[in-house]
Short mmCIF file of C-alpha atoms in Angstrom, two decimals:
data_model
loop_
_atom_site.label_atom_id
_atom_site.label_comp_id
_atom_site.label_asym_id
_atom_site.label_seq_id
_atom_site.Cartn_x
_atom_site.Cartn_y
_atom_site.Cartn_z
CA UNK A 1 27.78 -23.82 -42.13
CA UNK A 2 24.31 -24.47 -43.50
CA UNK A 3 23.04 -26.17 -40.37
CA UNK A 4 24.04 -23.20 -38.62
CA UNK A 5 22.62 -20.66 -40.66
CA UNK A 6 19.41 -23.06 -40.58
CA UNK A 7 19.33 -23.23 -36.70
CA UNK A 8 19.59 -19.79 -36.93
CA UNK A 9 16.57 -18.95 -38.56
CA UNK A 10 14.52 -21.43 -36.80
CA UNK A 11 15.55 -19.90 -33.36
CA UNK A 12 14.72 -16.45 -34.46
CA UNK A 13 11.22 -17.78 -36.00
CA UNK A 14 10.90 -19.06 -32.50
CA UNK A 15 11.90 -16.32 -30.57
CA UNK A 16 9.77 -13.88 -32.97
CA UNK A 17 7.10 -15.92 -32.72
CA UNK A 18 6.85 -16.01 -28.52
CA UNK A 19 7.29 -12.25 -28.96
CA UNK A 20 4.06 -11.69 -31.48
CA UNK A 21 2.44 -13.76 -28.74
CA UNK A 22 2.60 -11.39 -25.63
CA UNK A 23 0.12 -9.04 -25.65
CA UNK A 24 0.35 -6.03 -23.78
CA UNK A 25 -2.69 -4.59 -21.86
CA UNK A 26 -3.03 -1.05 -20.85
CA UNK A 27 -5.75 0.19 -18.86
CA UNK A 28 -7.08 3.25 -17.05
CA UNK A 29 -10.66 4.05 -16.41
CA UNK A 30 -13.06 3.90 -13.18
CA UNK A 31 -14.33 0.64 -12.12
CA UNK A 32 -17.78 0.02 -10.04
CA UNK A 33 -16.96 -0.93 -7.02
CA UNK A 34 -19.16 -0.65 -3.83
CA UNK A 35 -21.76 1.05 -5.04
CA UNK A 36 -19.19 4.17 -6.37
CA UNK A 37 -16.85 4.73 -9.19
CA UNK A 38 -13.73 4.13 -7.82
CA UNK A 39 -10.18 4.15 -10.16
CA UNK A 40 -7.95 1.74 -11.42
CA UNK A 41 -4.84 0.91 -13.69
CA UNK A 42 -4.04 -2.06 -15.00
CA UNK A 43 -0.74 -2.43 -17.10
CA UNK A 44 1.97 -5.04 -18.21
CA UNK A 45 4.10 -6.02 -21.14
CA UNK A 46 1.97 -9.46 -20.86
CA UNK A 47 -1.50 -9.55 -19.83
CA UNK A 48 -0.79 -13.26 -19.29
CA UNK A 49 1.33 -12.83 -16.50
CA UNK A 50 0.53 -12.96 -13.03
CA UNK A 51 -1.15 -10.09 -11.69
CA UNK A 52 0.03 -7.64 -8.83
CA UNK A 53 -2.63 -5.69 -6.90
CA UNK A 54 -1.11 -2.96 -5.02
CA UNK A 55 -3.03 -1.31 -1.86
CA UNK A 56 -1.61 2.08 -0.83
CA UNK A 57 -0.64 3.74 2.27
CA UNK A 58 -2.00 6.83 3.76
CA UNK A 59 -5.05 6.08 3.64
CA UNK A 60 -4.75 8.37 1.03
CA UNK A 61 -1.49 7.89 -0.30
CA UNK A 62 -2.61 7.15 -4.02
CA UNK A 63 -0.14 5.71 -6.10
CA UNK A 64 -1.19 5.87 -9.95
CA UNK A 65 -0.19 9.38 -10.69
CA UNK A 66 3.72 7.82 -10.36
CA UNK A 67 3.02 4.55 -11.99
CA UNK A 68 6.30 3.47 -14.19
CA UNK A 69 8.95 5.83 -11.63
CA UNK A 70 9.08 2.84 -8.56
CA UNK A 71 7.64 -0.52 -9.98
CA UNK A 72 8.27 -0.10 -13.73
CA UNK A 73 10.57 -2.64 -13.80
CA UNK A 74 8.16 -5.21 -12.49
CA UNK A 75 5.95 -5.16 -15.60
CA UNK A 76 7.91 -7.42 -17.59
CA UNK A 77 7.11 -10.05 -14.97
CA UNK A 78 3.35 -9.16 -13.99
CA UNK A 79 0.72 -7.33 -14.67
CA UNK A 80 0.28 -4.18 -12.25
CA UNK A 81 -3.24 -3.01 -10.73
CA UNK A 82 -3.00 0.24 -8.83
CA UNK A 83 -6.12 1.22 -7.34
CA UNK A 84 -7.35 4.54 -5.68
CA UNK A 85 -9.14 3.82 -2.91
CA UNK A 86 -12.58 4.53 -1.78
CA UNK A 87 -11.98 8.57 -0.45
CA UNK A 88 -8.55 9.07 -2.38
CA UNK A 89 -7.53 10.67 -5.24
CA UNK A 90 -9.16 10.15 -8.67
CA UNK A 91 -11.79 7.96 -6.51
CA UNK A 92 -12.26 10.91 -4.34
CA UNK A 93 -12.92 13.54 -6.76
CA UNK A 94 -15.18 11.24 -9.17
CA UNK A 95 -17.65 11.33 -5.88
CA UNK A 96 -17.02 14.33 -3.76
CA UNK A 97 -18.92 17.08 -4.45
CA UNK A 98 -17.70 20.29 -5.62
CA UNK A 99 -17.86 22.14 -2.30
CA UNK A 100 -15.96 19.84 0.60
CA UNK A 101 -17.55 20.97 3.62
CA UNK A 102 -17.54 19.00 6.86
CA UNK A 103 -21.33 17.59 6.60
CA UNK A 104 -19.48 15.41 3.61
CA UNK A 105 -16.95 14.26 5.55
CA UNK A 106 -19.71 13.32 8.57
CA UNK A 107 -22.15 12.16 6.35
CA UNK A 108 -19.38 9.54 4.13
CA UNK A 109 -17.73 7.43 6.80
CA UNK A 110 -14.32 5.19 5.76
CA UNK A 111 -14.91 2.31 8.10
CA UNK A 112 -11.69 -0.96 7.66
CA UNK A 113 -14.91 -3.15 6.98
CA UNK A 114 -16.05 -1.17 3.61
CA UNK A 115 -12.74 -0.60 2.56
CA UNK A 116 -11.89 -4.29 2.60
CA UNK A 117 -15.50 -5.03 1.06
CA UNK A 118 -14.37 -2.72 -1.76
CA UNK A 119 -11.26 -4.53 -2.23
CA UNK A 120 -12.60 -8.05 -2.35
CA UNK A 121 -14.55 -6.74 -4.95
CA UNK A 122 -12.18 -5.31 -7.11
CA UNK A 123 -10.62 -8.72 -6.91
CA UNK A 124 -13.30 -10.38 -7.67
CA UNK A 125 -13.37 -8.20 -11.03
CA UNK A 126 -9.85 -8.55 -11.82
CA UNK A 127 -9.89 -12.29 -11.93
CA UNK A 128 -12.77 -12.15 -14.17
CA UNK A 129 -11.92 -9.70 -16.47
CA UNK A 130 -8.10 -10.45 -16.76
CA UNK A 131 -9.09 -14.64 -16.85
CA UNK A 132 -6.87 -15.63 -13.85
CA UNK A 133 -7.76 -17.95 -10.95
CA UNK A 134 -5.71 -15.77 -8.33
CA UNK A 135 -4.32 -12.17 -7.79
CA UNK A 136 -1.30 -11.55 -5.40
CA UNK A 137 -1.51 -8.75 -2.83
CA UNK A 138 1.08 -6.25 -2.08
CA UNK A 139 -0.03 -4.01 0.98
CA UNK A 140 1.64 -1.05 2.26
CA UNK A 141 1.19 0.83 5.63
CA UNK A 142 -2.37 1.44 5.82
CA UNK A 143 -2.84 -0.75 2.59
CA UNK A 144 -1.37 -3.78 4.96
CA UNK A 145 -4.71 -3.13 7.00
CA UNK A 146 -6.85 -3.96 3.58
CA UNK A 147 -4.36 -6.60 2.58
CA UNK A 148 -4.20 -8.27 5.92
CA UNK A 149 -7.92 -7.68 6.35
CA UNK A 150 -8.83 -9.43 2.61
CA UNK A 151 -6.37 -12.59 2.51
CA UNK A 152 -7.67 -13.42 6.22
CA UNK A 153 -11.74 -13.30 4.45
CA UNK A 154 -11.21 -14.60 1.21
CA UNK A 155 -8.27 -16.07 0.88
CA UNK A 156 -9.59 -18.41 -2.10
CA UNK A 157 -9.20 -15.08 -4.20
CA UNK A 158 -5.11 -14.68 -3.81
CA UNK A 159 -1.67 -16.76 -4.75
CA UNK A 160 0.10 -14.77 -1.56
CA UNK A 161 -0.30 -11.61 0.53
CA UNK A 162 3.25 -9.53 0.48
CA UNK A 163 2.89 -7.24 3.72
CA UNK A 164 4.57 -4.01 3.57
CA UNK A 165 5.29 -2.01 7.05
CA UNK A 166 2.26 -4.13 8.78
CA UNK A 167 -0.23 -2.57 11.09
CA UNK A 168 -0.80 -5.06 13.93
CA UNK A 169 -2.27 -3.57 16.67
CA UNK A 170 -2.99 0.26 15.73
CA UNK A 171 -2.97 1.82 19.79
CA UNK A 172 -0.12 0.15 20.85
CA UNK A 173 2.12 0.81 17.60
CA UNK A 174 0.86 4.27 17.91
CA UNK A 175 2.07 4.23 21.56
CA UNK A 176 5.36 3.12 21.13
CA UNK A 177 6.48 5.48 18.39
CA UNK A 178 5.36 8.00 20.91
CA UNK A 179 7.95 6.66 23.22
CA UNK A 180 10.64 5.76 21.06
CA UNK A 181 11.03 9.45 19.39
CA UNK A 182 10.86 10.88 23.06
CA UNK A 183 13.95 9.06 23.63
CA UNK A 184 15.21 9.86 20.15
CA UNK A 185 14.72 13.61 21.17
CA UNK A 186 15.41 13.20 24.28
CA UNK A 187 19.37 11.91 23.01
CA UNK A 188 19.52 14.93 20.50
CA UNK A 189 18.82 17.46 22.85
CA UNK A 190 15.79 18.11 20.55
CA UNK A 191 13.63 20.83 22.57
CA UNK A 192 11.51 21.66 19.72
CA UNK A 193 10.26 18.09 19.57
CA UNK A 194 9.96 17.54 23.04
CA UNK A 195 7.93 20.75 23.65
CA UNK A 196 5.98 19.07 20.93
CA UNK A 197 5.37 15.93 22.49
CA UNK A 198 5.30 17.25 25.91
CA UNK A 199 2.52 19.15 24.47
CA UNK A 200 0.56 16.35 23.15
CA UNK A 201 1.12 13.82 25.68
CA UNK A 202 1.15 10.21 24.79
CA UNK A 203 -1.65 8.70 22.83
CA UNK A 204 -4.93 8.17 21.90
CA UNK A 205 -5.85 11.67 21.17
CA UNK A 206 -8.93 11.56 19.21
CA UNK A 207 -7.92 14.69 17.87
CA UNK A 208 -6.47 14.31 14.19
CA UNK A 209 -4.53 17.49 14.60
CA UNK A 210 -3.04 15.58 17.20
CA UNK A 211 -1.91 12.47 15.28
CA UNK A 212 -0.63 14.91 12.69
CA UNK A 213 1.63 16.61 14.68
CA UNK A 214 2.73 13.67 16.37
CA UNK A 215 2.86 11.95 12.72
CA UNK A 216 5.51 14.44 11.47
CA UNK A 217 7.58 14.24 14.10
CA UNK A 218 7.85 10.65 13.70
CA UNK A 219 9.07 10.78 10.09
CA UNK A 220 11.49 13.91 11.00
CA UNK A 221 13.59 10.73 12.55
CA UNK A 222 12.70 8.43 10.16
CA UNK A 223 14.42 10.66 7.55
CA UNK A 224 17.50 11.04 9.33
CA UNK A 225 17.77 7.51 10.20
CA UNK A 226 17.06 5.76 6.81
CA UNK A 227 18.24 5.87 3.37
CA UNK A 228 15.69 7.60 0.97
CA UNK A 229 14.13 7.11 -2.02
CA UNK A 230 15.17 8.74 -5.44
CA UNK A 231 13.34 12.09 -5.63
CA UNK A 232 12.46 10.99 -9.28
CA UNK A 233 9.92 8.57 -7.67
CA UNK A 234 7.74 10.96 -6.71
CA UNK A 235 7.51 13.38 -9.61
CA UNK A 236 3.89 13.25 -10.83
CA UNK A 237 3.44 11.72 -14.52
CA UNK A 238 1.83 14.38 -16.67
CA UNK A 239 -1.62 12.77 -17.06
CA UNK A 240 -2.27 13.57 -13.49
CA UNK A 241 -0.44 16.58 -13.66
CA UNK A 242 -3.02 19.12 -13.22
CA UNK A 243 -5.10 21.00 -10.74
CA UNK A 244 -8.03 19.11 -10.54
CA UNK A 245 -6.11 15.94 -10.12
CA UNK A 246 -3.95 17.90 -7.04
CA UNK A 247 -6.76 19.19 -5.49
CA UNK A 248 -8.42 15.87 -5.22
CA UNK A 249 -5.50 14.19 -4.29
CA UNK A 250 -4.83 16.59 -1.61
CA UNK A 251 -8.54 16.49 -0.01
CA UNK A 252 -8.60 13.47 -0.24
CA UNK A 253 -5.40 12.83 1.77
CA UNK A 254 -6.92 14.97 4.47
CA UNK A 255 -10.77 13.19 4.24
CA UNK A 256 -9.03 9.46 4.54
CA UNK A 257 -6.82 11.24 7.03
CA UNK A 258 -9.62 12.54 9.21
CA UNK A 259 -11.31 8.29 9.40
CA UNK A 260 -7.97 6.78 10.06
CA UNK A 261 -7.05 8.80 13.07
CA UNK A 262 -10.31 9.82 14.10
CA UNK A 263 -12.01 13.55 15.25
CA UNK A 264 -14.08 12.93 18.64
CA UNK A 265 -15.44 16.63 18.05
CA UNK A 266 -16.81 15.88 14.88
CA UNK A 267 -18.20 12.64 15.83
CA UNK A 268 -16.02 10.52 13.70
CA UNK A 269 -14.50 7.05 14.79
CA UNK A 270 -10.80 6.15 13.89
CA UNK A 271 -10.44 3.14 11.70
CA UNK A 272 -6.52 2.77 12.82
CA UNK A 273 -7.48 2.31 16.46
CA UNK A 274 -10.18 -0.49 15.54
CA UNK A 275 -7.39 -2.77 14.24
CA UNK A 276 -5.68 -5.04 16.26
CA UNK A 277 -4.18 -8.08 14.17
CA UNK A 278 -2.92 -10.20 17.15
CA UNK A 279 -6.20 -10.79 18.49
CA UNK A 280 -8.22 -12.03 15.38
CA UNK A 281 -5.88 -12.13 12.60
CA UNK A 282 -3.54 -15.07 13.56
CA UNK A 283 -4.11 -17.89 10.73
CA UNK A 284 -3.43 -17.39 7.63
CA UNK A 285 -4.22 -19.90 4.66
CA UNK A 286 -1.87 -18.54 2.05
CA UNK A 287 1.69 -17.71 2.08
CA UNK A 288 2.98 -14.63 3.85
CA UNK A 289 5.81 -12.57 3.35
CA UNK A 290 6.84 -9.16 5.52
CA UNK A 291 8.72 -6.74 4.10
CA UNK A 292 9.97 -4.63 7.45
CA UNK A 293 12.21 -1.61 7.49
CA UNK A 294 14.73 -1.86 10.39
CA UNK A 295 14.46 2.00 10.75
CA UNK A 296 10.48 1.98 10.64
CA UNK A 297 9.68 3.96 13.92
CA UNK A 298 5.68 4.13 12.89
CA UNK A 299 5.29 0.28 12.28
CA UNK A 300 8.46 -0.77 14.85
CA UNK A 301 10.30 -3.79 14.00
CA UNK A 302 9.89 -5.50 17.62
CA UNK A 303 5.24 -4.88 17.45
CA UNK A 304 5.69 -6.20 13.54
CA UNK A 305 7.92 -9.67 14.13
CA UNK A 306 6.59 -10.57 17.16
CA UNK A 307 3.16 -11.14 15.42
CA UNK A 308 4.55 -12.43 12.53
CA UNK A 309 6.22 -14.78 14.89
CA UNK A 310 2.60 -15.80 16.16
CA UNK A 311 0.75 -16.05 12.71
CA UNK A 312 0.18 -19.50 11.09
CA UNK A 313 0.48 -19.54 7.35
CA UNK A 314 1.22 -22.55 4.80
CA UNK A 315 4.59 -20.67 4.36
CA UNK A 316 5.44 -17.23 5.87
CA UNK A 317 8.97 -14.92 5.65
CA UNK A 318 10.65 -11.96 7.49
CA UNK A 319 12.92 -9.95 5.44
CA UNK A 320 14.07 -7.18 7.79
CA UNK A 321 15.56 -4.48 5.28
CA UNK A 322 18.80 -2.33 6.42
CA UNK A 323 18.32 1.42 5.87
CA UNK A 324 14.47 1.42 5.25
CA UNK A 325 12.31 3.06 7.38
CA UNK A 326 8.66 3.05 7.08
CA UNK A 327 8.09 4.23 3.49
CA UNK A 328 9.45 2.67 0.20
CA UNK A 329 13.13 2.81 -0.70
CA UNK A 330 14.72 0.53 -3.50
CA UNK A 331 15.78 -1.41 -0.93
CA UNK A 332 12.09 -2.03 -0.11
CA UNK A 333 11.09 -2.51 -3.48
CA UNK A 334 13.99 -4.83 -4.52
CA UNK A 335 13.22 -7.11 -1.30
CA UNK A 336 8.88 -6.90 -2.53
CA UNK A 337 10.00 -8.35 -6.03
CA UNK A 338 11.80 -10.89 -4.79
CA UNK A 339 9.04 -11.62 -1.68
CA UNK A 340 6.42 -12.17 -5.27
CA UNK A 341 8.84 -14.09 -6.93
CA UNK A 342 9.08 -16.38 -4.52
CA UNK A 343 5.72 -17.23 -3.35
CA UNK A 344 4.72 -17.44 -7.00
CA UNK A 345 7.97 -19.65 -7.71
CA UNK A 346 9.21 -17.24 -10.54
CA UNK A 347 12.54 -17.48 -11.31
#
């Protein structure tokens, strides 16, 4: 009975003492980064653990205003860096002058090649400041642009690049979601949409009214083909819960918006159509996982594996996910924590 009582103690001395070790790190505030003040998060329950840098969607998709509602759960495994990018949200509004008028939007170009510059940079400050010899990517969407676009240049700076949705070739994916939701309509009978897309006609447009319309059409059937995510996800935490925060969040959207489909009438360029993966984005010198909705109409399936099928990589992994479209689900998020785990060799 006394032995036991004595192992007792010493395993809750032990346990107590791994405990008082951890040391949770907490961090909001705007970084330098190319040149601009540009926002970032960094939390975890263990600032020793390996760290997560997340690259959102849109391009202005920012995700730090839901922080703990989709990867909360993570941060007793890593430490989480969500960043908004160069022209969205928080980043956006720390730069953007009070008055948005279109001579700002012509006169501050979003070009791939400075986005990526900006986030090899914020890598390079993340190792340094949080002591670590590599950060792991997780790219969504447009983020998979950045992420695909950073691990190919400096691959030196990252454990593994986790692809989310993957843009491969950004006129031909473009292209055939045009086609495959005129068949989609075309099966439902759908004579709004096919007005719609008769309208249009196929793409490029260099119009980003254009890509807009044809943009929302494409998630109408993503919606009804896909399971969706919680509608808790997306309720705003309070800190960015204000008008100032909406407002640059929402002009931002429509400012990274403009660059990544392009405007021939104002003279801008579309970053989206400038990518094209298969051609000079085929080897790889860390692991690579893909995380593909089997619903995703945007990023298809069929354009997605059959690069991933051409790529070279030390190690590389297709998880096709059932009921996901192109956005996040838990689905999605389930099959990115295990995608990390594995290429880090967590248990």
């Amino acid at each position: 009975m006394k032995h036991t009582l004595l192992l007792i103690l010493f395993l809750c001395l032990i346990t107590g003492g791994q405990a008082a070790q951890t040391k949770p790190i907490h961090e909001a505030s705007f970084v330098s980064i190319g040149g601009i003040e540009q926002w970032v998060t960094i939390s975890g329950e263990d600032r020793d653990k390996p760290v997560i840098l997340f690259l959102h969607g849109g391009p202005g998709s920012t995700m730090s205003q839901y922080d703990d509602a989709i990867y909360g759960y993570w941060k007793k495994d890593f430490v989480l860096v969500y960043w908004d990018q160069r022209g969205a949200g928080r980043t956006f509004g720390r730069n953007a002058p009070e008055t948005i008028t279109e001579d700002y939007w012509i006169e501050n170009p979003l070009t791939v090649e400075r986005m990526t510059a900006d986030g090899i940079e914020l890598s390079e400050y993340l190792i340094k400041h949080l002591g670590k010899r590599k950060i792991t990517l997780v790219g969504t969407s447009w983020g998979s642009v950045l992420g695909a676009s950073m691990a190919l240049k400096r691959p030196e700076l990252f454990a593994a690049y986790i692809a989310h949705s993957q843009i491969v070739d950004g006129q031909e994916g473009f292209r055939h979601a045009f086609n495959k939701v005129s068949k989609l309509a075309q099966t439902a009978n759908d004579e709004e949409s096919l007005n719609k897309l008769a309208a249009l006609g196929p793409p490029p447009y260099g119009d980003a009214r254009k890509s807009g319309q044809l943009m929302r059409i494409i998630k109408k059937y993503e919606r009804e083909n896909s399971i969706p995510a919680p509608a808790s996800w997306w309720k705003v935490a309070s800190e960015y819960d204000n008008e100032k925060d909406t407002n640059d969040r929402y002009n931002g959207d429509d400012y990274s918006f403009l660059y990544f489909a392009g405007h021939k009438g104002m003279g801008i360029k579309s970053m989206e159509e400038a990518v094209n993966f298969s051609k000079d984005g085929l080897r790889y010198k860390i692991p690579v996982y893909f995380i593909q909705g089997e619903e995703d109409i945007l990023t298809a399936p069929d354009l997605t594996k059959a690069y991933f099928d051409k790529l070279k990589a030390p190690k590389k992994e297709f998880v096709l996910v059932p009921g996901a479209a192109h956005g996040h689900n838990q689905a999605v998020i389930d099959a990115q924590y295990k995608a990390v785990k594995k290429a880090l060799n967590l248990r």
